[in-house]
Tab-separated table of C-alpha atoms in Angstrom:
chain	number	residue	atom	x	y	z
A	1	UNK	CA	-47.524	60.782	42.284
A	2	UNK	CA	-46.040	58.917	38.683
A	3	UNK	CA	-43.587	60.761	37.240
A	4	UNK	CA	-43.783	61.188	33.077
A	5	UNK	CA	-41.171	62.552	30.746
A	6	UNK	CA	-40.844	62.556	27.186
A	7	UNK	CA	-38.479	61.006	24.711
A	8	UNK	CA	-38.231	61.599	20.938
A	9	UNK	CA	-35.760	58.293	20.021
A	10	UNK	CA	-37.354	55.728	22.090
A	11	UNK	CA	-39.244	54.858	25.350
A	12	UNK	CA	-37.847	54.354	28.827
A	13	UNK	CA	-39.360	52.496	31.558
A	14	UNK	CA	-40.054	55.026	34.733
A	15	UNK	CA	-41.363	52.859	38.421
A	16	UNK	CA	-44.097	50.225	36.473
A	17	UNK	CA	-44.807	51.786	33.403
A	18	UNK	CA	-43.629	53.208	30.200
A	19	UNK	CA	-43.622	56.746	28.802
A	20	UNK	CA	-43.629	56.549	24.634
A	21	UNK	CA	-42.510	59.871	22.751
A	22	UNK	CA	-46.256	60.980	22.477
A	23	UNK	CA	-45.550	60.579	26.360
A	24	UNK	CA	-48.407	57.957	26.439
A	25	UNK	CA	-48.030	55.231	28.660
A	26	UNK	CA	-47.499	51.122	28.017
A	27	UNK	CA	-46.700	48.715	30.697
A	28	UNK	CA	-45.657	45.760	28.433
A	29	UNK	CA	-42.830	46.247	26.371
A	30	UNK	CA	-41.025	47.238	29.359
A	31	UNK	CA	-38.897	44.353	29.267
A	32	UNK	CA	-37.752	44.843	25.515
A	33	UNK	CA	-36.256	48.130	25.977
A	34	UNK	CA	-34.526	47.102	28.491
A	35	UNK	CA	-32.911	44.456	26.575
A	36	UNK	CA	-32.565	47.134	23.957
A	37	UNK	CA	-30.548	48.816	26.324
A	38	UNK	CA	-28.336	45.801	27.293
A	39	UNK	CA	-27.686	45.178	23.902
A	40	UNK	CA	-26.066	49.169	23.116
A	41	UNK	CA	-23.668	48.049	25.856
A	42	UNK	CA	-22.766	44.332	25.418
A	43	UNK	CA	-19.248	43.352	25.034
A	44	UNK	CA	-19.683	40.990	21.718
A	45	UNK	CA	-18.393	37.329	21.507
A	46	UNK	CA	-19.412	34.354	19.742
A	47	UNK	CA	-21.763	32.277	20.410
A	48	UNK	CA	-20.772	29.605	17.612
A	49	UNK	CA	-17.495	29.776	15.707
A	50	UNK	CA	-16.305	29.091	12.313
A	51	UNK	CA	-15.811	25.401	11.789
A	52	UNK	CA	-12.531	24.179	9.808
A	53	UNK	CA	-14.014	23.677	6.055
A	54	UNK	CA	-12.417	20.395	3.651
A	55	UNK	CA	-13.408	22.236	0.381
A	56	UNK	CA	-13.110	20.466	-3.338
A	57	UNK	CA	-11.790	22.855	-6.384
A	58	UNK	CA	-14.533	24.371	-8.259
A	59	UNK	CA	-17.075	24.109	-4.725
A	60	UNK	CA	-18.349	26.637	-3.653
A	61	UNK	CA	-18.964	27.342	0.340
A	62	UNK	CA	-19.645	29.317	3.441
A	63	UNK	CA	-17.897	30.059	6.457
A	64	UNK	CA	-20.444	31.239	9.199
A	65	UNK	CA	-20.792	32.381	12.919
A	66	UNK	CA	-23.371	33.409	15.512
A	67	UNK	CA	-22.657	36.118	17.667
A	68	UNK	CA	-24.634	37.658	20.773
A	69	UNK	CA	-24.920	41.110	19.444
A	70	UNK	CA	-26.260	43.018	16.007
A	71	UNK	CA	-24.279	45.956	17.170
A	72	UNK	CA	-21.212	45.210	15.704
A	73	UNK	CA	-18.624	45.700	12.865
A	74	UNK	CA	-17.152	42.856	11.060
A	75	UNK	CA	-13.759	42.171	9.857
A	76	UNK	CA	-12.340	39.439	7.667
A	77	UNK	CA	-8.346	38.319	7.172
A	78	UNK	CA	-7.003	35.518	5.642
A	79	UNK	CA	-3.177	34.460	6.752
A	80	UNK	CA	-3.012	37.167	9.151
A	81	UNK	CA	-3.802	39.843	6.381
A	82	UNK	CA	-6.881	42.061	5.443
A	83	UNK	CA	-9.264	39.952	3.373
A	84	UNK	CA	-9.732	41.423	-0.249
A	85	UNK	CA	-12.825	40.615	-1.473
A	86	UNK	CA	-13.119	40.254	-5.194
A	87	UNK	CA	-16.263	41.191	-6.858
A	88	UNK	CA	-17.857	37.734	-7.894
A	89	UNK	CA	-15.847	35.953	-5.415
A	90	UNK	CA	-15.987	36.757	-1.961
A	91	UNK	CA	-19.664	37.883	-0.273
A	92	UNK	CA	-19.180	38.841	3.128
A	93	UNK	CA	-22.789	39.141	4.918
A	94	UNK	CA	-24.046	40.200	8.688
A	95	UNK	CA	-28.065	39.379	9.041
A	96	UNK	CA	-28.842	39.881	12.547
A	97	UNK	CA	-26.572	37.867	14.772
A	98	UNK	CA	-24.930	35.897	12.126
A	99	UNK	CA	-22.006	36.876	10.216
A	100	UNK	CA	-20.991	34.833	6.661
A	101	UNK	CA	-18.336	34.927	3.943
A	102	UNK	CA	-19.116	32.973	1.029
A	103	UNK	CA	-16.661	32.018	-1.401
A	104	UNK	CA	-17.220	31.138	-4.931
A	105	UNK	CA	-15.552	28.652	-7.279
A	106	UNK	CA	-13.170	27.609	-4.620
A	107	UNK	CA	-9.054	27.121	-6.107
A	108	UNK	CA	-5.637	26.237	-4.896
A	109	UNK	CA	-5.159	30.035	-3.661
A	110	UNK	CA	-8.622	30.074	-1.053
A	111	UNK	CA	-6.659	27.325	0.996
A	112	UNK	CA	-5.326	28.954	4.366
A	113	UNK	CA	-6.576	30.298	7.890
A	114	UNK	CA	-9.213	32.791	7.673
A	115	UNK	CA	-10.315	35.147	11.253
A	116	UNK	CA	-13.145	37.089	11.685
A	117	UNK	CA	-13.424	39.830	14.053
A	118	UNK	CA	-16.454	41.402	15.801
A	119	UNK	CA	-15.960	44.825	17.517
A	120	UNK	CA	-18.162	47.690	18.898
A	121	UNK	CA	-17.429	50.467	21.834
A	122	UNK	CA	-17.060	47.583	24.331
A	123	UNK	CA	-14.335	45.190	23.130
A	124	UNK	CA	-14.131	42.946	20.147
A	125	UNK	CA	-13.621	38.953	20.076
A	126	UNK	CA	-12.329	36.483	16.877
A	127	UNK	CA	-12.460	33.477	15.600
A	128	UNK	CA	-10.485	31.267	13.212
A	129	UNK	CA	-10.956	28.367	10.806
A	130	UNK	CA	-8.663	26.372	8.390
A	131	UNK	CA	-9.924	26.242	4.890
A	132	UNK	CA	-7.954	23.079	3.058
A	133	UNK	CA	-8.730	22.893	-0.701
A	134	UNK	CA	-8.805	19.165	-1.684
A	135	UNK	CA	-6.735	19.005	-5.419
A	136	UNK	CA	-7.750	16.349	-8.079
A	137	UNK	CA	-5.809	13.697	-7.417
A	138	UNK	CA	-2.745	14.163	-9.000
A	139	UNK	CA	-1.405	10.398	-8.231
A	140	UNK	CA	-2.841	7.239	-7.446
A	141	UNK	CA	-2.420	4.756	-4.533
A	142	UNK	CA	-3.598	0.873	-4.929
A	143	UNK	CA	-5.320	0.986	-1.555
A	144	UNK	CA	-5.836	-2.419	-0.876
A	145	UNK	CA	-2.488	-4.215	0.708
A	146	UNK	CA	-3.035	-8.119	-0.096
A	147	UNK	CA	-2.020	-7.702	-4.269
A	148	UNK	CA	0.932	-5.763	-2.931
A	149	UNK	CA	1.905	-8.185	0.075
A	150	UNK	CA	1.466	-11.085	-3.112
A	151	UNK	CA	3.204	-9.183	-5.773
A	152	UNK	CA	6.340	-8.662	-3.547
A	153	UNK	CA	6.587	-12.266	-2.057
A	154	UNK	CA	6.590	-13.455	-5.490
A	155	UNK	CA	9.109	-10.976	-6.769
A	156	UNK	CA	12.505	-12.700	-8.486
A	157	UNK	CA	15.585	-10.599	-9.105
A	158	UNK	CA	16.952	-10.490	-12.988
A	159	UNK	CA	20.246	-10.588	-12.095
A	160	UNK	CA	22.932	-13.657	-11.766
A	161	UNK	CA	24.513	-13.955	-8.472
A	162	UNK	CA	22.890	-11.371	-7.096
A	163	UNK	CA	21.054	-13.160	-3.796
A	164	UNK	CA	18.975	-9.921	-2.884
A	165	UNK	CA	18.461	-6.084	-3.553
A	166	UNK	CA	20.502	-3.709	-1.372
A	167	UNK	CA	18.859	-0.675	-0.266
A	168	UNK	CA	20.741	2.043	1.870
A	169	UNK	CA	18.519	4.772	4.074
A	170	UNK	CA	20.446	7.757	4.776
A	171	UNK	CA	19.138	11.493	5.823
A	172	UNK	CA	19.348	13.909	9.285
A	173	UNK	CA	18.737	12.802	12.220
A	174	UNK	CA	15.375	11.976	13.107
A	175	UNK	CA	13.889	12.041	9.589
A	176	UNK	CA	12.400	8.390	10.151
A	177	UNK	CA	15.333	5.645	8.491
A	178	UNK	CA	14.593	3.289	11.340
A	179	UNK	CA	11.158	3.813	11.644
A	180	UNK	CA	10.618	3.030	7.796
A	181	UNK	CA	12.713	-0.201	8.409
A	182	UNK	CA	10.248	-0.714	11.595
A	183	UNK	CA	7.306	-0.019	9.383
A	184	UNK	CA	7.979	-2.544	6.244
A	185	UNK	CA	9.206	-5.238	8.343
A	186	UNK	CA	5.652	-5.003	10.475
A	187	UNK	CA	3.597	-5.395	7.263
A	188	UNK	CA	5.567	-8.754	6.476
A	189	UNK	CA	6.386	-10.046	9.185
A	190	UNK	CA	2.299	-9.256	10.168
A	191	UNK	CA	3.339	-7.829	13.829
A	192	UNK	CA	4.698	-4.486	15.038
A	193	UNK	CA	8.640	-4.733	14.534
A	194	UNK	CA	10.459	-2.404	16.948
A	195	UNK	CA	13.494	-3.766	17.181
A	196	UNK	CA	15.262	-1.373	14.355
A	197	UNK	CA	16.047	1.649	17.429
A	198	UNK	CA	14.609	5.207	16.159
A	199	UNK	CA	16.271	8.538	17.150
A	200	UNK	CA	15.402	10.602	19.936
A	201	UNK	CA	13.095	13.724	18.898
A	202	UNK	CA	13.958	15.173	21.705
A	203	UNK	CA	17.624	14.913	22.327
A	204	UNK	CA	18.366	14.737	18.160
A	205	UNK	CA	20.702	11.796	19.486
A	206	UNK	CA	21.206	8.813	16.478
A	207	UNK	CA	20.594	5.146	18.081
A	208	UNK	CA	22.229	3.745	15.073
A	209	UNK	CA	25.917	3.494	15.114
A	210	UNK	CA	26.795	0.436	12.869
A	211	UNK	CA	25.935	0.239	9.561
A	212	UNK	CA	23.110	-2.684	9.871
A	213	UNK	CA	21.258	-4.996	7.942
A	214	UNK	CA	17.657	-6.030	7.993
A	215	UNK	CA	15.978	-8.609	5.933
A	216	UNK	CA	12.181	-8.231	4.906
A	217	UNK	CA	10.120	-11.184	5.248
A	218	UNK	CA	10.112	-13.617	2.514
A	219	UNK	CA	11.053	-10.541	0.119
A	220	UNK	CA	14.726	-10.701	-1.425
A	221	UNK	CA	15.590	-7.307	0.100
A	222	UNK	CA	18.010	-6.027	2.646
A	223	UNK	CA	18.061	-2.620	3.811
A	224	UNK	CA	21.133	-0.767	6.043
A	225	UNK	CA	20.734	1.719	8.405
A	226	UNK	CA	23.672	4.360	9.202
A	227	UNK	CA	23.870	6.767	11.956
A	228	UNK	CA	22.269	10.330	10.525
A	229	UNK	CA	23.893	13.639	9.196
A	230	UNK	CA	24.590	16.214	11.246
A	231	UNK	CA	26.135	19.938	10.421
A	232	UNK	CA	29.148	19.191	12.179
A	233	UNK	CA	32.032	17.313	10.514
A	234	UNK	CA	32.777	15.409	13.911
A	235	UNK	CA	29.761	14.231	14.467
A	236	UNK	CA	26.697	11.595	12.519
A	237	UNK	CA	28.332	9.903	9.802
A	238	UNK	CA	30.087	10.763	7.800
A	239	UNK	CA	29.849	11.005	4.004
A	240	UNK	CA	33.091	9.201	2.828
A	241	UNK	CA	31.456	6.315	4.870
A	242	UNK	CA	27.872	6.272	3.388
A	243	UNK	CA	30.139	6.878	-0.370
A	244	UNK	CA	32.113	3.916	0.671
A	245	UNK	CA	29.015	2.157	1.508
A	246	UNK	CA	27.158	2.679	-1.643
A	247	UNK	CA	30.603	1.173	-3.705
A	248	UNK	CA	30.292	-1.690	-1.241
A	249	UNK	CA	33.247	-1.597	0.823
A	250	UNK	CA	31.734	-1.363	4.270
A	251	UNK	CA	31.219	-5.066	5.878
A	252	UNK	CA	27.914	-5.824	7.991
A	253	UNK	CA	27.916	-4.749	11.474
A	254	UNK	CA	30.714	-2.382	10.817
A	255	UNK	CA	30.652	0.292	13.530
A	256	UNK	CA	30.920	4.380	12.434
A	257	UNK	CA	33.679	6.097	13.772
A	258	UNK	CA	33.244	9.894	14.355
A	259	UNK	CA	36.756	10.757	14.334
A	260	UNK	CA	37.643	8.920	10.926
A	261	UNK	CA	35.654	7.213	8.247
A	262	UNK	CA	36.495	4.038	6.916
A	263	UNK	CA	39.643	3.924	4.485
A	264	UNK	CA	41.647	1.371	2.334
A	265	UNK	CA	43.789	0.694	5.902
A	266	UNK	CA	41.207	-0.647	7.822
A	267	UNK	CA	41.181	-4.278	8.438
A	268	UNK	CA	37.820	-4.466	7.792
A	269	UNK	CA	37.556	-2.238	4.479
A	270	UNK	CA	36.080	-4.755	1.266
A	271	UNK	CA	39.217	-3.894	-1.334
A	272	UNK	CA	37.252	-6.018	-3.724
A	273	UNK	CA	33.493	-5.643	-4.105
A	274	UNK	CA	31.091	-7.538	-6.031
A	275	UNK	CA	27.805	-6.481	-6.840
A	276	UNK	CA	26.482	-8.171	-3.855
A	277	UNK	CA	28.267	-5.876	-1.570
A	278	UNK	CA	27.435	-2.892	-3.681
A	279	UNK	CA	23.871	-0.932	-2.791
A	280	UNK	CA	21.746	-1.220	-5.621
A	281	UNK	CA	19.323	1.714	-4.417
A	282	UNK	CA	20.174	4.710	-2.537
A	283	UNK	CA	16.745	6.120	-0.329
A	284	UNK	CA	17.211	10.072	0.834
A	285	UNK	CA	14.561	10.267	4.133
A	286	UNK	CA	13.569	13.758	5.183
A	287	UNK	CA	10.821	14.579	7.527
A	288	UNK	CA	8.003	17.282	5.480
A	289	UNK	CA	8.043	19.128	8.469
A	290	UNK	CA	11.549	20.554	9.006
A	291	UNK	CA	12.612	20.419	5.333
A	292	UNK	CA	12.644	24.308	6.026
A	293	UNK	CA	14.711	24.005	8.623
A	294	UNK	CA	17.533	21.970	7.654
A	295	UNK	CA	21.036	23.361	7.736
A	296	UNK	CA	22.156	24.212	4.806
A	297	UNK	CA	25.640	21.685	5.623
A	298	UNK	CA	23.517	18.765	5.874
A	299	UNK	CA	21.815	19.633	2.762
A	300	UNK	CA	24.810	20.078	0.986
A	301	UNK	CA	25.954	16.681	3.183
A	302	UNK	CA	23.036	14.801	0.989
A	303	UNK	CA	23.837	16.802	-2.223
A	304	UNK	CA	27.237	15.282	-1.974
A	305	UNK	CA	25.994	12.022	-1.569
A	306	UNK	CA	23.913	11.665	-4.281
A	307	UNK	CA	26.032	12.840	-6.735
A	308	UNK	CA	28.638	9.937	-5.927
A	309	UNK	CA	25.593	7.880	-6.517
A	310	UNK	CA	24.955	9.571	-9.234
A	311	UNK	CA	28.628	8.868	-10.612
A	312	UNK	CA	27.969	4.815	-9.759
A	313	UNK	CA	25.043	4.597	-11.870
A	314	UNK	CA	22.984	3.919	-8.664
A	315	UNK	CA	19.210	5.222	-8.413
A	316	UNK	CA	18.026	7.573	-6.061
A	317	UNK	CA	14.524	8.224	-4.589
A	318	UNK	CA	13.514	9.976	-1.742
A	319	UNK	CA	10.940	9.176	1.134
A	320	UNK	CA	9.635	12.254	2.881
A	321	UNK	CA	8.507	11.119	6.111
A	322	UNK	CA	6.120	12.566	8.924
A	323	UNK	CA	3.379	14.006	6.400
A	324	UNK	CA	0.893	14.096	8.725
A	325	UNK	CA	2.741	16.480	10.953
A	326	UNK	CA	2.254	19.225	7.455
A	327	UNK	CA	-1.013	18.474	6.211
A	328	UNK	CA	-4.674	18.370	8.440
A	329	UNK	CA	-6.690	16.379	5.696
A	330	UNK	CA	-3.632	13.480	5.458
A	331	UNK	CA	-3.336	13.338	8.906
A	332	UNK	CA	-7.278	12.572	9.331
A	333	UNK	CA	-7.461	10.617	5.874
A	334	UNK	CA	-3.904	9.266	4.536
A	335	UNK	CA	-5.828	8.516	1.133
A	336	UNK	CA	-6.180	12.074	0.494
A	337	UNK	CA	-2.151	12.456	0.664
A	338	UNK	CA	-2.247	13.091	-3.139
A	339	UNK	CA	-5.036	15.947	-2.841
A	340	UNK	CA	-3.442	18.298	-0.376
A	341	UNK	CA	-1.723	21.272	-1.610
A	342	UNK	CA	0.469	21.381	1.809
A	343	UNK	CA	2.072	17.809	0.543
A	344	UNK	CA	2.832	18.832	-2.883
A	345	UNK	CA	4.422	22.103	-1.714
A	346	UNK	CA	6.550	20.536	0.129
A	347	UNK	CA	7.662	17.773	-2.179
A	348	UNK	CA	8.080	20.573	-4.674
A	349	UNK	CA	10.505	22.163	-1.481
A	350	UNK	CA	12.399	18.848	-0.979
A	351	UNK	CA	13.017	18.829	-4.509
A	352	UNK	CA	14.377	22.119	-4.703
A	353	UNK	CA	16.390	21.516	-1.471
A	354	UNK	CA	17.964	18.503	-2.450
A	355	UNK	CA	17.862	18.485	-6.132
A	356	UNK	CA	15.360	14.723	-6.414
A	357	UNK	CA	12.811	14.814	-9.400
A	358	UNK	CA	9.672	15.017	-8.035
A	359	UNK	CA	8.705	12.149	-9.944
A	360	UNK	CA	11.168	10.883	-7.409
A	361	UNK	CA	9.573	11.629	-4.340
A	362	UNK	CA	7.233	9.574	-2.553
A	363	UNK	CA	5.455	10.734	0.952
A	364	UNK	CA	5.172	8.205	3.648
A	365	UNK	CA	3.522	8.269	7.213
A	366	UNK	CA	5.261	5.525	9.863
A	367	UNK	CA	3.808	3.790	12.745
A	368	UNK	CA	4.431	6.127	15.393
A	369	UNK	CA	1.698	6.311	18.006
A	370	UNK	CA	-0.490	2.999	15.993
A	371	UNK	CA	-0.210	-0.026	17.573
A	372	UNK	CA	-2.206	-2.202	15.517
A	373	UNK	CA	-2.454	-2.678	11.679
A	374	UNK	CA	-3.385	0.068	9.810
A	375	UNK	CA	-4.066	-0.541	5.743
A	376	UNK	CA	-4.420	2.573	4.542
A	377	UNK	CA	-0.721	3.610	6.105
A	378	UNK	CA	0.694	-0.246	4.778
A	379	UNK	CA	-0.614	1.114	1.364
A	380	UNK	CA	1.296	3.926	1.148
A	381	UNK	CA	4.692	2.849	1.964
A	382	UNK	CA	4.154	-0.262	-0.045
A	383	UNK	CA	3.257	1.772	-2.930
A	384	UNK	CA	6.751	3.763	-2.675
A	385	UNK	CA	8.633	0.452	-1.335
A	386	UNK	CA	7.659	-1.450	-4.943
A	387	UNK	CA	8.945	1.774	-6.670
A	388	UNK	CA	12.712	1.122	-5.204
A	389	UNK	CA	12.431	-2.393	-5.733
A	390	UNK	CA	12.234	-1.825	-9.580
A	391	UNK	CA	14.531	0.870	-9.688
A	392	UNK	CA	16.992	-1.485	-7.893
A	393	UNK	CA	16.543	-4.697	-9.922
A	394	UNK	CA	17.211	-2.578	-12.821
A	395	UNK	CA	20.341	-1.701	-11.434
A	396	UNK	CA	21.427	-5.014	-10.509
A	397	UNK	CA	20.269	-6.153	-14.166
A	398	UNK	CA	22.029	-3.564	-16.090
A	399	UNK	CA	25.348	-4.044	-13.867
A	400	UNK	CA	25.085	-7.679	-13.861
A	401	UNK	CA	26.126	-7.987	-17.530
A	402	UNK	CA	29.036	-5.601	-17.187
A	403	UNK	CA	29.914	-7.709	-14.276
A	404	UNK	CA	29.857	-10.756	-16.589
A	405	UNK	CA	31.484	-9.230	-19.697
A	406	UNK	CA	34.223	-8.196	-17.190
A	407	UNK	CA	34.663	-11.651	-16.025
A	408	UNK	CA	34.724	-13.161	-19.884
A	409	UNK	CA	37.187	-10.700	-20.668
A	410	UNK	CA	39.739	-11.424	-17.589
A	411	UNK	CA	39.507	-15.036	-18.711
């Protein structure tokens, strides 16, 4: 004996065959009721997820997911927060399985994380993507290194006497001073060059204790490396050193003491400098990604630096290292570096921090993990290395006609 029963909503299977409201029988759309069924009770998840999106301003684009349910509700958030849709901006769409939000006219302000969440009776699952808006470019990079390389073999100082351009690299521990050294020497001397020790990431521990020099190549430059700045007045180097430095009374090779910087009574102290022994450019290095970090000592540490520098006439640029570490789109494409919002924020923060002109501030990537040749990277810190070059040999030529009026006078 079959057993029958009657259902207003929908049909249910009963042994082989199907009862229908009208309680008529059908035997083959047993199987899609049943799925009906498993669908009014399936815990929802994704079966694609939203990708990470490289949008230009002005574009307009879709973020979009599959899931394995229509029985859900759908929720959007940007940056951890409830996503506001703006008539004419945002569409936010569910057709079927798949779940959209389309944004219009894309701007500076869409860039950031955006998570969509799926939920019904049985659970709920999410997914994320990062949105980067790509800027016009708002500088520009020569990206081919041979005209550089040339220009900068070629290069003759304007100044008398002086035999080549002092540049001095100071900053926290860690920011990257050796590793920029490391980095220009391997484009001219065509090889990795290792031999400048970089501080431990790890430990925070400076390798550099003496204040030394380093030639580049053919290229009439020299650049010193000093231990870094720490908060604490006992330990890195200190700033009366790096001060005495830039007025050139610290010899080569001389080695930082913790306990006391360098003074008049030291056997070693320069009583007389000439413009050779002065530093004709003074290079700030701090990494992008702990700018927001940085005691406020060793701030104030740099502040106090610069404006002795600023008292000697000497220029002043900064190199913010370890971009990639901020930014997705540099660290997959270094020619984007002056698209990305994240980079320009945080040039805008450095200058803020440390009071540099942003016209003043150039981003740089090192060779970290590389260990071949990489152009695009060469590019960039060539780009910012021929900027301190100029600003120095205008130094030295300004400075080397005082120099000379002095000596006229004396005679």
């Amino acid at each position: 004996m079959q057993t029958y029963c009657r259902l207003r909503a929908f049909d249910i299977e009963t042994d082989s065959s199907v009862i229908s409201p009208k309680g008529l029988r059908h035997k083959d759309c047993g199987m899609d009721l049943h799925k009906m069924f498993a669908a009014m009770h399936l815990k929802p998840e994704f079966v694609t997820v939203l990708p990470d999106r490289l949008v230009k301003t002005g574009q307009d684009f879709i973020l979009r997911c599959e899931t394995n349910t229509e029985r859900v509700n759908v929720t959007w958030m940007k940056k951890g927060q409830k996503l506001c849709c703006v008539e004419g901006k945002h569409k936010t769409e569910k057709n079927g399985t798949t779940v959209s939000l389309e944004i219009k006219n894309a701007e500076v302000g869409d860039e950031g994380n955006y998570t969509v969440t799926i939920q019904n009776s049985t659970g709920s699952d999410s997914c994320s993507a990062m949105v980067i808006i790509e800027l016009e470019e708002w500088r520009t990079v020569q990206w081919k290194q041979a005209p550089m390389v040339s220009t900068l073999k070629s290069f003759k100082i304007i100044g008398e006497n002086v035999r080549e351009l002092r540049f001095l690299l100071h900053g926290p521990v860690g920011a990257g001073k050796s590793s920029i050294i490391n980095t220009i020497k391997s484009i001219f001397e065509e090889h990795q060059y290792i031999n400048c020790l970089t501080a431990s990431a790890v430990t925070g521990e400076s390798f550099t204790k003496k204040f030394e020099k380093y030639n580049v190549g053919n290229v009439p430059v020299t650049f010193y490396d000093v231990m870094g700045l720490e908060k604490d007045k006992l330990k890195g180097v200190h700033t009366e050193d790096i001060i005495s430095a830039l007025k050139g009374h610290v010899p080569n090779d001389y080695t930082f003491k913790e306990c006391a910087p360098i003074d008049e009574d030291n056997r070693y102290y320069i009583l007389k400098p000439t413009l050779n022994d002065q530093i004709h450019c003074l290079v700030s290095v701090i990494p992008a990604d702990k700018i927001s970090m940085m005691d406020q000592e060793v701030i104030q540490k740099i502040k106090d630096i610069r404006a002795a520098a600023s008292k000697l006439g000497i220029p002043q640029v900064l190199f913010m290292t370890r971009v990639d570490q901020v930014c997705t789109m540099t660290q997959r494409d270094i020619t984007k570096i002056y698209q990305s919002k994240k980079i320009k924020e945080k040039m805008m923060e450095c200058s803020n921090r440390v009071g540099v002109p942003l016209n003043c501030i150039f981003p740089v990537k090192n060779y970290s993990e590389e260990n071949k040749p990489n152009e695009k990277l060469n590019c960039l810190m060539l780009e910012a290395f021929t900027q301190i070059v100029h600003a120095a040999n205008d130094f030295v030529k300004k400075n080397s006609k005082k120099e000379k009026k002095l000596e006229v006078v004396s005679c």
